């Protein structure tokens, strides 16, 4: 997610660090070593400090695990608001598109 959205590059430039503050996972079926699977992730919600993300692991379009995470982006000065993170990523993507 960090690479595909451009967030990784922005975090490096801004010297930000991602922190997972809460995570839960429900395993429905086991994955075998080296078994192929698809992971889906979406940002479900955000507040003044954190992002809430939904994760699901799929094999043949069937969910084999699902969970939620809450995370923050941290700088030397403190937590960066999700709206500021998204603004910086969007600015960077728009700048690179031109």
mmCIF file of C-alpha atoms in Angstrom:
data_model
loop_
_atom_site.group_PDB
_atom_site.id
_atom_site.type_symbol
_atom_site.label_atom_id
_atom_site.label_comp_id
_atom_site.label_asym_id
_atom_site.label_seq_id
_atom_site.Cartn_x
_atom_site.Cartn_y
_atom_site.Cartn_z
ATOM 1 C CA UNK A 1 0.000 0.000 0.000
ATOM 2 C CA UNK A 2 2.761 2.453 0.891
ATOM 3 C CA UNK A 3 4.504 1.981 -2.444
ATOM 4 C CA UNK A 4 1.381 1.850 -4.651
ATOM 5 C CA UNK A 5 -0.109 5.030 -3.192
ATOM 6 C CA UNK A 6 3.141 6.998 -3.187
ATOM 7 C CA UNK A 7 3.090 7.148 0.599
ATOM 8 C CA UNK A 8 6.469 5.377 0.936
ATOM 9 C CA UNK A 9 8.247 8.019 -1.112
ATOM 10 C CA UNK A 10 6.500 10.808 0.802
ATOM 11 C CA UNK A 11 7.376 9.215 4.169
ATOM 12 C CA UNK A 12 11.040 8.993 3.182
ATOM 13 C CA UNK A 13 11.107 12.604 1.979
ATOM 14 C CA UNK A 14 9.292 13.912 5.068
ATOM 15 C CA UNK A 15 11.131 11.544 7.478
ATOM 16 C CA UNK A 16 7.821 10.081 8.673
ATOM 17 C CA UNK A 17 7.365 6.640 10.208
ATOM 18 C CA UNK A 18 4.225 4.463 10.027
ATOM 19 C CA UNK A 19 3.145 2.911 13.328
ATOM 20 C CA UNK A 20 0.452 0.242 13.738
ATOM 21 C CA UNK A 21 -1.289 1.049 17.013
ATOM 22 C CA UNK A 22 -3.897 -1.714 16.957
ATOM 23 C CA UNK A 23 -4.356 -4.867 14.885
ATOM 24 C CA UNK A 24 -6.734 -7.819 14.882
ATOM 25 C CA UNK A 25 -6.875 -10.757 12.498
ATOM 26 C CA UNK A 26 -9.356 -13.586 12.147
ATOM 27 C CA UNK A 27 -8.029 -16.689 10.405
ATOM 28 C CA UNK A 28 -10.713 -18.755 8.689
ATOM 29 C CA UNK A 29 -8.583 -21.260 6.760
ATOM 30 C CA UNK A 30 -4.833 -21.880 6.865
ATOM 31 C CA UNK A 31 -2.458 -20.815 4.119
ATOM 32 C CA UNK A 32 0.061 -23.419 3.031
ATOM 33 C CA UNK A 33 3.710 -22.432 2.538
ATOM 34 C CA UNK A 34 4.184 -20.712 -0.853
ATOM 35 C CA UNK A 35 0.449 -20.880 -1.599
ATOM 36 C CA UNK A 36 -0.709 -18.020 -3.806
ATOM 37 C CA UNK A 37 -3.268 -15.633 -2.362
ATOM 38 C CA UNK A 38 -4.595 -12.136 -2.952
ATOM 39 C CA UNK A 39 -4.602 -9.411 -0.312
ATOM 40 C CA UNK A 40 -7.108 -6.563 -0.353
ATOM 41 C CA UNK A 41 -6.779 -3.507 1.855
ATOM 42 C CA UNK A 42 -8.859 -0.390 2.144
ATOM 43 C CA UNK A 43 -8.834 2.654 4.366
ATOM 44 C CA UNK A 44 -12.216 2.409 6.057
ATOM 45 C CA UNK A 45 -12.098 5.460 8.300
ATOM 46 C CA UNK A 46 -9.857 8.193 9.610
ATOM 47 C CA UNK A 47 -9.994 10.608 12.466
ATOM 48 C CA UNK A 48 -7.761 13.466 13.583
ATOM 49 C CA UNK A 49 -4.848 11.131 14.335
ATOM 50 C CA UNK A 50 -5.241 7.705 12.770
ATOM 51 C CA UNK A 51 -6.273 5.626 9.790
ATOM 52 C CA UNK A 52 -8.455 2.517 10.192
ATOM 53 C CA UNK A 53 -7.804 -0.146 7.566
ATOM 54 C CA UNK A 54 -9.618 -3.336 6.598
ATOM 55 C CA UNK A 55 -7.586 -6.307 5.330
ATOM 56 C CA UNK A 56 -8.725 -9.518 3.660
ATOM 57 C CA UNK A 57 -6.810 -12.477 2.274
ATOM 58 C CA UNK A 58 -8.424 -14.422 -0.583
ATOM 59 C CA UNK A 59 -7.864 -17.754 -2.293
ATOM 60 C CA UNK A 60 -10.031 -18.397 -5.360
ATOM 61 C CA UNK A 61 -12.221 -15.413 -4.412
ATOM 62 C CA UNK A 62 -12.915 -16.873 -0.939
ATOM 63 C CA UNK A 63 -11.873 -15.035 2.201
ATOM 64 C CA UNK A 64 -9.417 -17.081 4.253
ATOM 65 C CA UNK A 65 -8.482 -14.331 6.730
ATOM 66 C CA UNK A 66 -9.706 -10.847 7.555
ATOM 67 C CA UNK A 67 -8.792 -8.155 10.007
ATOM 68 C CA UNK A 68 -8.529 -4.519 10.938
ATOM 69 C CA UNK A 69 -5.636 -2.212 11.744
ATOM 70 C CA UNK A 70 -5.380 1.259 13.142
ATOM 71 C CA UNK A 71 -2.241 3.198 12.367
ATOM 72 C CA UNK A 72 -0.635 6.596 12.577
ATOM 73 C CA UNK A 73 2.089 8.447 10.733
ATOM 74 C CA UNK A 74 4.682 9.832 13.120
ATOM 75 C CA UNK A 75 7.227 12.605 12.613
ATOM 76 C CA UNK A 76 9.863 14.040 14.942
ATOM 77 C CA UNK A 77 7.275 16.623 16.014
ATOM 78 C CA UNK A 78 4.438 14.159 16.661
ATOM 79 C CA UNK A 79 1.512 12.501 14.922
ATOM 80 C CA UNK A 80 0.670 13.776 11.438
ATOM 81 C CA UNK A 81 -3.070 14.146 10.817
ATOM 82 C CA UNK A 82 -4.384 11.774 8.118
ATOM 83 C CA UNK A 83 -5.717 14.732 6.121
ATOM 84 C CA UNK A 84 -2.193 16.207 6.025
ATOM 85 C CA UNK A 85 -0.726 12.843 4.975
ATOM 86 C CA UNK A 86 -3.242 12.515 2.145
ATOM 87 C CA UNK A 87 -2.641 16.121 1.067
ATOM 88 C CA UNK A 88 1.137 15.570 0.836
ATOM 89 C CA UNK A 89 0.741 12.296 -1.088
ATOM 90 C CA UNK A 90 -1.743 13.904 -3.516
ATOM 91 C CA UNK A 91 0.547 16.900 -4.054
ATOM 92 C CA UNK A 92 3.478 14.587 -4.744
ATOM 93 C CA UNK A 93 1.454 12.431 -7.178
ATOM 94 C CA UNK A 94 0.144 15.518 -9.004
ATOM 95 C CA UNK A 95 3.651 16.968 -9.213
ATOM 96 C CA UNK A 96 5.022 13.728 -10.682
ATOM 97 C CA UNK A 97 2.139 13.475 -13.184
ATOM 98 C CA UNK A 98 3.098 16.760 -14.841
#
